[in-house]
Amino acid sequence: MKEIYTSHHMWKLFENFLVDMAMVCNATHDRKHADIMLEKYITETVCSIITQFFSSPFYDQTTTVQTRQPIFVKLLQSVFRVSQCDWLSGHQKCQVETCIKTLTDIAKNRGIAIPVDLDSQINSIFKSASIVKKHTRLWMSQGRMKRDSMIPVSRDYRNIIEGLQDIVCLLEEQLHPLVQAESSVLVDVLHRPELLFPTHSEARQRCESGGFISKLIKHTEKLQEEKERHLCIKVLQTLREMMSRDIEYKEKEEDDEFGMARHRQMPVSLMRTDINPQFMSKKQQEDALRGEKLRQSLLFRYYGKANPRYQKEGSSRKDSSGTQMKQTQLNTNHGTMVLSRAEMSMSQVQNQLDEQGASDLVIDLVINNSSTKVFQESVELGIALLEGGNIKIQQSIYNRLTRDNDSDKFYKVFYEKMREAQTEIKATGTVNTGEGIGTKGADCDGNTKDISSGRLKKSRMSNGGISEELKEQLADAALHTSKAFDAVRKGRDDEGGGGGGTAIDMVEKGKDEDRDMSPEIKIMQPILRFLQLLCENHNRDLQNYLRNQSNKNNYNLVCETLQFLDCICGSTTGGLGLLGLYINEHNVALINQTLESLTEYCQGPCHENQNAIAMHESNGIDIIIALILNDIIPLSRHRMDLVMQLKNNASKLLLAIMESRHDSENAERILYNMTPKQLVDVIKQVYQQELQQNTEVDEDGIRLAPVEEGTSPRRVGHNIYILAHQLSQHNKELGQLLKPTNLDDHKALKYYAENTAQIELVRKDRTMERIVFPVPPLCEYLTRETRENLYYSAERDEQGSKVSDFFERSEDMLMEMKWQKKLRSRSLLYWTSRHISLWKKISLNLAVLINLLVAFFYPFEKGTGELDPKLSGLVWIAMFVSLLSVVMLPTPSGYRMLIISTVFRMIYSVDISSTLVLLGLVNVVIKCIFIVSLLGNRGLGNRGMLSVFTDSSILYHFLFLAFCFGGICSEEYIYSFLLLDVVRQEETLLNVIRSVTRNGRSIILTGVLALILVYLFSIVGFLFFQDDFPVEPIEPDIAIKFTDAASSTPVVNVSVAKPSSFPPKVEEGYCSAGNCSNITLPGTTTPDEENKQIEPLKSCGTLLMCIITTVNQGLRNGGGIGDILLAPSSTKHFIARVVYDMLFFFIVIIIVLNLIFGVIIDTFADLRNEKQTKEEVLKNTCFICGLDRASFDNKEVSFEEHKKEEHNMWHYLYFIVLVNVKDETEFTGPESYVHYMIKEKNLDWFPRMRAMSLAADEGENEQNELRNLHVQLETTNKLVLTLSKQLAELKDQMTEQRKKKQRQGLVDLERMQNSRIMDMGINGPEG
């Protein structure tokens, strides 16, 4: 911006202004031909630009005016000439004189020489103006003194100030949408800056390549270096606004009277996150529309017809039906939200800014940390870039931090901010304690209680908390302490401030200051949101990077966030139930953000962060548990919705800590500080809270604020129930408590059990995981007919699994659920669609009844018939009895009896024709209702007329409706076609039809073979056996009966018979035409003449007649064509005829026709076997994994329990629906994984031939085998030790024996030597 004041382009612009002003001054004085627009342009736009340019503080720092003095003087002269025009209005003259005053001041300050005559003329203008001002002030002062002297009454300055403040507020309210619209134009310009420059120009090309945004971002860093913080903040806010929602007309989807989706347009300014259009007044909406109109006019002035909105205005109206629907569907996710100002989605805008260096700008400004405001805006810009979990921005930030080694500096700033916030919280702990019960103190009547008179109970409750009475006493003590502290502080403030304002103002001001958090604490909310978005979509790299940067200085932001939560919630007070003293309406949003950030750190899962949070030395995990178990008083008395949000986020965090873990370490850590009964009691309490929420009022009689949709008490209780369900796998007592034991428990726990499902899925590493999730409310709209159709008609793939067909149908079932949800809002259409089976049965019964009447009474007699009085009485009795039975005990048989008796009575009371017409009209009405019900159930009405008329079932029912009209308008026997509907309704009859149509090609080809063979046999018969075919006459039999002239008795009967191979039969008194040669009959002819007139027709006279006779007679007779030919014995070709007849019989009759019959019979048998096999598979095989019943024999989990609980096919459908309707940014780790697999049409997440219960049993079997081997090994070791001991003892014994023997040998040797010596002594003397 500063470059404008030093650029020569502005002075060229001023030169152009001189030409325009000369044209205005030299124009004719005839006002009829004056250029009003040019005059307005000069007096308003040009003068305003000159005034603002030379009044800007940036201009004071430049010296270009000294070098441009001639142009400056000419500019002043031209403006003065304009001021002398007599056509100036008051407003225009004021604008021109202001411009002259500005230029004159610049000339005096800069020492620019102005011509003397011009200077004197300018001084005369301002002199007259000063005289007027002087007299005006004098007159006003005299009037004021006169009034003061006449009415010496003190004025209420406060009322005057309040009135002025009201005026200012009104002006702000009126002008705010206009100011907002003007500021938003800059965002449009930044989106399309190239449109400001001519086509094919260099500036336009640079802007199209992103050069403008890139320079703006680089300039922002220079602004920060040059201490231009205000301008730097403005640029950061503008960049952030580029990723905000559009201020334009946007489509809002709603339902029309038929339940179809339609759109109406409304400004997005009414749909911002902070403005709910449902609660806006009509005036506010009109203000928003005024701002939108101003914005569009400004854009047109900037862009002209080059404005993309202007160019696409017509086409957008034409294509609104299709494009708007797509945009509405895309806007369900922040990243795919289409920003029409940029003509791109939000993620594309984010990526474009990232390519120009926006993410690097955020990192640099965070590292510099020169100003708190700049730091906050930098973090907010980072949040806008990461909104929706933009993976590319995350990767860009990660690459920058790892590439340039800036991670320690970057994370150090956040680490220090967290430390400062904790220090500030600890320093203001006493004030925050008073804030925690500030609302309660405001509701008190002013009476104080003497806390010294009450004694605190020292006995702790069994659940680890304290009693309600002790909580009340501690709350009262904190209240009085905070009041005393506030009084002392207010007194000091009054002494130091000099006593400005009333006491009430000081009290209100003190309350506002107390309740408001300090900037050091407030900054934590955007910081935690930024860190959360860094880990969005379970970015494993950044999750680990928050904990460990692998640098010399490591900053563990995961543990630091947990410590911040511990600090803001009062540290050790979680177990004492005193969270209400620290949590209030002003810091609850920050606590919720802290919980959400910690949850995002863990999900994915990131096991290291899970362990860091669960095993941290602080009391953070205890605080999280306490948020679930304890009532946060007094916040819960006034804002239960905030308490529900805390419990909801705390339960999600605990679930994230245990997500996808196969050990029990973290679960045991959570269970360490809670008892199972506490958790179950919280579930029941939260369930009952929703009913109390709608009727509960506070102490002032004001109804409490309604709970938001996402924090409904029952939904919060559902999350806690899922948490308890997960923990029950590690605690048997908790699992027993989750089973209802009495009526109250049954109501709450049964509700959560019925609306909770679990599945098993296979991860990428082929490990299995059990997922527990809430059943989406949309799933209750799945119809029973759809369930049965899927269950019985799902086809198996090559591997024998039905998962492929099940997955392909899931999208159609999701669309059906959405349609059924819309259908519920149309009560009449829903009622007819719900009873579609009833209309089908009624239509079929009416068709049967009508055809019975046609069969018994056709052709119909005119008039009414006579009925026996006794029979008539019986009919009347049957009518009244059936009517009474229908009223008292309605049954289908009772209805049928009433209808039959009523129809029977109408036949003899009116007539049969009128009765059939009435029944036909009723059948037409029922069939129309059935078609409407079918359209409603299938949602075909929401897909367009083409889909209706291309649906085979709809066309089938329209055909039957035409038969109904045909029976009414034409002949009654047309009703017989309605009976064919029984084939469609009975599975057995459908199988009969399928037995013919399934292998229709084989049957048709076999029939073609039969025709070919018949054709060949016909040729042979025509050539060789033509005389053997029967001969038929043209005329029929003629019988003439003769009577005697004298008597009336018959004498002769003459008949002319058909020529045949048999001789004519002559009876007594009769003769044939060929045998009455002696009788001449009057009016008859002779035999010769008759033979000339009656020539017999040969059935094989031509080849075509021979083919027709062979097909007609040969295929219908059991013996083939030989049954109608002359006997072979009466022909001269005896052998050939026998061979001909036998070949036709064996080939055509026995082989070919039986082939056709065999195909039909085999197909019917196959269908029956398939049906039996399908029933066997459904009964004994798991729909999901394909394991059979035998796999679960002698296992801990039975096959029925496996199908119902572990691999329930409908639970898998519910999970697919969940990941389709849930916001992607709210996904857990398994949900993100399944959502990705569904996008890729990958079914590997379904368990195939696997189950966790079987794996557990196999693991137990392995453990048992290892345990047996261990026992055997110990037994063997003991045996070895025993044998070793025995061997040692044996060795010792052998050693002792050996020693004993040695000693014995030595003794014997000594004895022998002694004896020898004795012998020698005895024998010596003798020798």
mmCIF file of N, CA and C in Angstrom, residues 291-357:
data_model
loop_
_atom_site.group_PDB
_atom_site.id
_atom_site.type_symbol
_atom_site.label_atom_id
_atom_site.label_comp_id
_atom_site.label_asym_id
_atom_site.label_seq_id
_atom_site.Cartn_x
_atom_site.Cartn_y
_atom_site.Cartn_z
ATOM 1 N N GLY A 291 -26.934 -5.534 2.320
ATOM 2 C CA GLY A 291 -25.483 -5.672 2.200
ATOM 3 C C GLY A 291 -25.083 -6.488 0.991
ATOM 4 N N GLU A 292 -25.855 -7.529 0.694
ATOM 5 C CA GLU A 292 -25.557 -8.346 -0.480
ATOM 6 C C GLU A 292 -25.738 -7.548 -1.768
ATOM 7 N N LYS A 293 -26.774 -6.711 -1.790
ATOM 8 C CA LYS A 293 -27.017 -5.887 -2.974
ATOM 9 C C LYS A 293 -25.884 -4.888 -3.195
ATOM 10 N N LEU A 294 -25.418 -4.261 -2.108
ATOM 11 C CA LEU A 294 -24.302 -3.326 -2.218
ATOM 12 C C LEU A 294 -23.052 -4.047 -2.701
ATOM 13 N N ARG A 295 -22.833 -5.216 -2.192
ATOM 14 C CA ARG A 295 -21.651 -5.974 -2.585
ATOM 15 C C ARG A 295 -21.680 -6.315 -4.076
ATOM 16 N N GLN A 296 -22.838 -6.717 -4.569
ATOM 17 C CA GLN A 296 -22.947 -7.049 -5.984
ATOM 18 C C GLN A 296 -22.713 -5.810 -6.855
ATOM 19 N N SER A 297 -23.231 -4.671 -6.413
ATOM 20 C CA SER A 297 -23.016 -3.444 -7.188
ATOM 21 C C SER A 297 -21.550 -3.041 -7.200
ATOM 22 N N LEU A 298 -20.854 -3.216 -6.072
ATOM 23 C CA LEU A 298 -19.430 -2.903 -6.032
ATOM 24 C C LEU A 298 -18.626 -3.834 -6.934
ATOM 25 N N LEU A 299 -18.994 -5.106 -6.925
ATOM 26 C CA LEU A 299 -18.307 -6.043 -7.809
ATOM 27 C C LEU A 299 -18.521 -5.690 -9.275
ATOM 28 N N PHE A 300 -19.716 -5.235 -9.589
ATOM 29 C CA PHE A 300 -19.978 -4.855 -10.971
ATOM 30 C C PHE A 300 -19.170 -3.621 -11.360
ATOM 31 N N ARG A 301 -18.971 -2.710 -10.397
ATOM 32 C CA ARG A 301 -18.158 -1.523 -10.686
ATOM 33 C C ARG A 301 -16.698 -1.898 -10.879
ATOM 34 N N TYR A 302 -16.220 -2.911 -10.120
ATOM 35 C CA TYR A 302 -14.823 -3.333 -10.278
ATOM 36 C C TYR A 302 -14.628 -4.139 -11.564
ATOM 37 N N TYR A 303 -15.479 -5.142 -11.747
ATOM 38 C CA TYR A 303 -15.270 -6.088 -12.834
ATOM 39 C C TYR A 303 -16.071 -5.751 -14.079
ATOM 40 N N GLY A 304 -17.209 -5.065 -13.914
ATOM 41 C CA GLY A 304 -18.084 -4.828 -15.054
ATOM 42 C C GLY A 304 -18.710 -6.127 -15.509
ATOM 43 N N LYS A 305 -18.828 -6.298 -16.805
ATOM 44 C CA LYS A 305 -19.399 -7.532 -17.331
ATOM 45 C C LYS A 305 -18.427 -8.704 -17.253
ATOM 46 N N ALA A 306 -17.193 -8.424 -16.868
ATOM 47 C CA ALA A 306 -16.222 -9.511 -16.687
ATOM 48 C C ALA A 306 -16.440 -10.251 -15.381
ATOM 49 N N ASN A 307 -17.350 -9.750 -14.556
ATOM 50 C CA ASN A 307 -17.652 -10.406 -13.289
ATOM 51 C C ASN A 307 -18.174 -11.811 -13.571
ATOM 52 N N PRO A 308 -17.540 -12.854 -13.015
ATOM 53 C CA PRO A 308 -18.008 -14.218 -13.297
ATOM 54 C C PRO A 308 -19.433 -14.451 -12.844
ATOM 55 N N ARG A 309 -19.874 -13.747 -11.810
ATOM 56 C CA ARG A 309 -21.250 -13.905 -11.354
ATOM 57 C C ARG A 309 -22.216 -13.355 -12.409
ATOM 58 N N TYR A 310 -21.825 -12.235 -12.984
ATOM 59 C CA TYR A 310 -22.695 -11.626 -13.992
ATOM 60 C C TYR A 310 -22.801 -12.521 -15.221
ATOM 61 N N GLN A 311 -21.677 -13.143 -15.579
ATOM 62 C CA GLN A 311 -21.667 -13.984 -16.768
ATOM 63 C C GLN A 311 -22.468 -15.256 -16.561
ATOM 64 N N LYS A 312 -22.480 -15.759 -15.337
ATOM 65 C CA LYS A 312 -23.109 -17.049 -15.077
ATOM 66 C C LYS A 312 -24.475 -16.924 -14.450
ATOM 67 N N GLU A 313 -25.019 -15.705 -14.433
ATOM 68 C CA GLU A 313 -26.301 -15.506 -13.785
ATOM 69 C C GLU A 313 -27.391 -16.275 -14.518
ATOM 70 N N GLY A 314 -27.380 -16.188 -15.862
ATOM 71 C CA GLY A 314 -28.418 -16.875 -16.604
ATOM 72 C C GLY A 314 -28.264 -18.375 -16.577
ATOM 73 N N SER A 315 -27.018 -18.838 -16.760
ATOM 74 C CA SER A 315 -26.806 -20.278 -16.788
ATOM 75 C C SER A 315 -27.045 -20.920 -15.450
ATOM 76 N N SER A 316 -26.747 -20.219 -14.359
ATOM 77 C CA SER A 316 -26.963 -20.791 -13.038
ATOM 78 C C SER A 316 -28.436 -21.002 -12.763
ATOM 79 N N ARG A 317 -29.282 -20.119 -13.308
ATOM 80 C CA ARG A 317 -30.711 -20.295 -13.110
ATOM 81 C C ARG A 317 -31.211 -21.510 -13.869
ATOM 82 N N LYS A 318 -30.628 -21.737 -15.064
ATOM 83 C CA LYS A 318 -31.075 -22.871 -15.857
ATOM 84 C C LYS A 318 -30.607 -24.186 -15.255
ATOM 85 N N ASP A 319 -29.393 -24.224 -14.761
ATOM 86 C CA ASP A 319 -28.813 -25.468 -14.278
ATOM 87 C C ASP A 319 -28.960 -25.634 -12.781
ATOM 88 N N SER A 320 -29.835 -24.860 -12.160
ATOM 89 C CA SER A 320 -29.938 -24.897 -10.694
ATOM 90 C C SER A 320 -30.429 -26.227 -10.198
ATOM 91 N N SER A 321 -31.255 -26.919 -10.971
ATOM 92 C CA SER A 321 -31.834 -28.168 -10.487
ATOM 93 C C SER A 321 -30.781 -29.233 -10.276
ATOM 94 N N GLY A 322 -29.784 -29.305 -11.196
ATOM 95 C CA GLY A 322 -28.772 -30.337 -11.040
ATOM 96 C C GLY A 322 -27.570 -29.901 -10.248
ATOM 97 N N THR A 323 -27.051 -28.700 -10.549
ATOM 98 C CA THR A 323 -25.832 -28.231 -9.897
ATOM 99 C C THR A 323 -26.038 -27.967 -8.425
ATOM 100 N N GLN A 324 -27.174 -27.384 -8.080
ATOM 101 C CA GLN A 324 -27.420 -27.058 -6.675
ATOM 102 C C GLN A 324 -27.491 -28.308 -5.835
ATOM 103 N N MET A 325 -28.064 -29.353 -6.396
ATOM 104 C CA MET A 325 -28.137 -30.596 -5.632
ATOM 105 C C MET A 325 -26.748 -31.131 -5.345
ATOM 106 N N LYS A 326 -25.852 -31.076 -6.340
ATOM 107 C CA LYS A 326 -24.496 -31.576 -6.127
ATOM 108 C C LYS A 326 -23.768 -30.744 -5.085
ATOM 109 N N GLN A 327 -23.921 -29.415 -5.167
ATOM 110 C CA GLN A 327 -23.247 -28.563 -4.202
ATOM 111 C C GLN A 327 -23.774 -28.803 -2.806
ATOM 112 N N THR A 328 -25.069 -29.030 -2.706
ATOM 113 C CA THR A 328 -25.634 -29.291 -1.377
ATOM 114 C C THR A 328 -25.078 -30.575 -0.802
ATOM 115 N N GLN A 329 -24.908 -31.583 -1.656
ATOM 116 C CA GLN A 329 -24.356 -32.836 -1.157
ATOM 117 C C GLN A 329 -22.885 -32.675 -0.802
ATOM 118 N N LEU A 330 -22.154 -31.889 -1.583
ATOM 119 C CA LEU A 330 -20.739 -31.709 -1.296
ATOM 120 C C LEU A 330 -20.508 -30.911 -0.031
ATOM 121 N N ASN A 331 -21.445 -30.037 0.333
ATOM 122 C CA ASN A 331 -21.238 -29.153 1.459
ATOM 123 C C ASN A 331 -21.369 -29.856 2.794
ATOM 124 N N THR A 332 -21.623 -31.171 2.792
ATOM 125 C CA THR A 332 -21.683 -31.879 4.052
ATOM 126 C C THR A 332 -20.307 -31.955 4.709
ATOM 127 N N ASN A 333 -19.225 -31.779 3.937
ATOM 128 C CA ASN A 333 -17.884 -31.801 4.489
ATOM 129 C C ASN A 333 -17.234 -30.452 4.229
ATOM 130 N N HIS A 334 -16.476 -29.949 5.219
ATOM 131 C CA HIS A 334 -15.861 -28.630 5.078
ATOM 132 C C HIS A 334 -14.894 -28.581 3.905
ATOM 133 N N GLY A 335 -14.116 -29.653 3.707
ATOM 134 C CA GLY A 335 -13.126 -29.615 2.646
ATOM 135 C C GLY A 335 -13.723 -29.591 1.261
ATOM 136 N N THR A 336 -14.882 -30.219 1.080
ATOM 137 C CA THR A 336 -15.524 -30.262 -0.231
ATOM 138 C C THR A 336 -16.563 -29.173 -0.410
ATOM 139 N N MET A 337 -16.688 -28.269 0.539
ATOM 140 C CA MET A 337 -17.644 -27.172 0.417
ATOM 141 C C MET A 337 -17.232 -26.260 -0.730
ATOM 142 N N VAL A 338 -18.160 -25.979 -1.625
ATOM 143 C CA VAL A 338 -17.864 -25.172 -2.800
ATOM 144 C C VAL A 338 -18.024 -23.702 -2.444
ATOM 145 N N LEU A 339 -16.959 -22.930 -2.682
ATOM 146 C CA LEU A 339 -16.998 -21.485 -2.485
ATOM 147 C C LEU A 339 -17.226 -20.847 -3.848
ATOM 148 N N SER A 340 -18.411 -20.320 -4.049
ATOM 149 C CA SER A 340 -18.749 -19.800 -5.374
ATOM 150 C C SER A 340 -17.959 -18.544 -5.703
ATOM 151 N N ARG A 341 -17.503 -17.817 -4.685
ATOM 152 C CA ARG A 341 -16.693 -16.631 -4.967
ATOM 153 C C ARG A 341 -15.393 -17.014 -5.652
ATOM 154 N N ALA A 342 -14.828 -18.143 -5.218
ATOM 155 C CA ALA A 342 -13.581 -18.614 -5.823
ATOM 156 C C ALA A 342 -13.820 -19.613 -6.944
ATOM 157 N N GLU A 343 -15.088 -20.083 -7.090
ATOM 158 C CA GLU A 343 -15.425 -21.103 -8.064
ATOM 159 C C GLU A 343 -14.599 -22.353 -7.850
ATOM 160 N N MET A 344 -14.272 -22.635 -6.607
ATOM 161 C CA MET A 344 -13.502 -23.815 -6.225
ATOM 162 C C MET A 344 -14.024 -24.301 -4.885
ATOM 163 N N SER A 345 -13.636 -25.512 -4.538
ATOM 164 C CA SER A 345 -13.958 -26.013 -3.219
ATOM 165 C C SER A 345 -13.003 -25.418 -2.197
ATOM 166 N N MET A 346 -13.350 -25.553 -0.929
ATOM 167 C CA MET A 346 -12.518 -24.979 0.119
ATOM 168 C C MET A 346 -11.128 -25.613 0.114
ATOM 169 N N SER A 347 -11.062 -26.926 -0.096
ATOM 170 C CA SER A 347 -9.753 -27.582 -0.115
ATOM 171 C C SER A 347 -8.893 -27.061 -1.261
ATOM 172 N N GLN A 348 -9.501 -26.744 -2.398
ATOM 173 C CA GLN A 348 -8.724 -26.210 -3.516
ATOM 174 C C GLN A 348 -8.194 -24.813 -3.205
ATOM 175 N N VAL A 349 -9.011 -23.996 -2.543
ATOM 176 C CA VAL A 349 -8.542 -22.677 -2.130
ATOM 177 C C VAL A 349 -7.403 -22.810 -1.130
ATOM 178 N N GLN A 350 -7.547 -23.730 -0.181
ATOM 179 C CA GLN A 350 -6.482 -23.959 0.798
ATOM 180 C C GLN A 350 -5.189 -24.391 0.110
ATOM 181 N N ASN A 351 -5.301 -25.306 -0.835
ATOM 182 C CA ASN A 351 -4.106 -25.782 -1.543
ATOM 183 C C ASN A 351 -3.474 -24.670 -2.374
ATOM 184 N N GLN A 352 -4.311 -23.822 -2.962
ATOM 185 C CA GLN A 352 -3.770 -22.724 -3.760
ATOM 186 C C GLN A 352 -3.002 -21.733 -2.884
ATOM 187 N N LEU A 353 -3.557 -21.405 -1.726
ATOM 188 C CA LEU A 353 -2.843 -20.514 -0.809
ATOM 189 C C LEU A 353 -1.565 -21.164 -0.290
ATOM 190 N N ASP A 354 -1.617 -22.469 -0.093
ATOM 191 C CA ASP A 354 -0.414 -23.163 0.376
ATOM 192 C C ASP A 354 0.686 -23.115 -0.679
ATOM 193 N N GLU A 355 0.311 -23.251 -1.942
ATOM 194 C CA GLU A 355 1.311 -23.177 -3.013
ATOM 195 C C GLU A 355 1.966 -21.804 -3.084
ATOM 196 N N GLN A 356 1.248 -20.769 -2.678
ATOM 197 C CA GLN A 356 1.813 -19.417 -2.689
ATOM 198 C C GLN A 356 2.540 -19.071 -1.397
ATOM 199 N N GLY A 357 2.609 -20.025 -0.451
ATOM 200 C CA GLY A 357 3.422 -19.820 0.746
ATOM 201 C C GLY A 357 2.653 -19.473 1.993
#
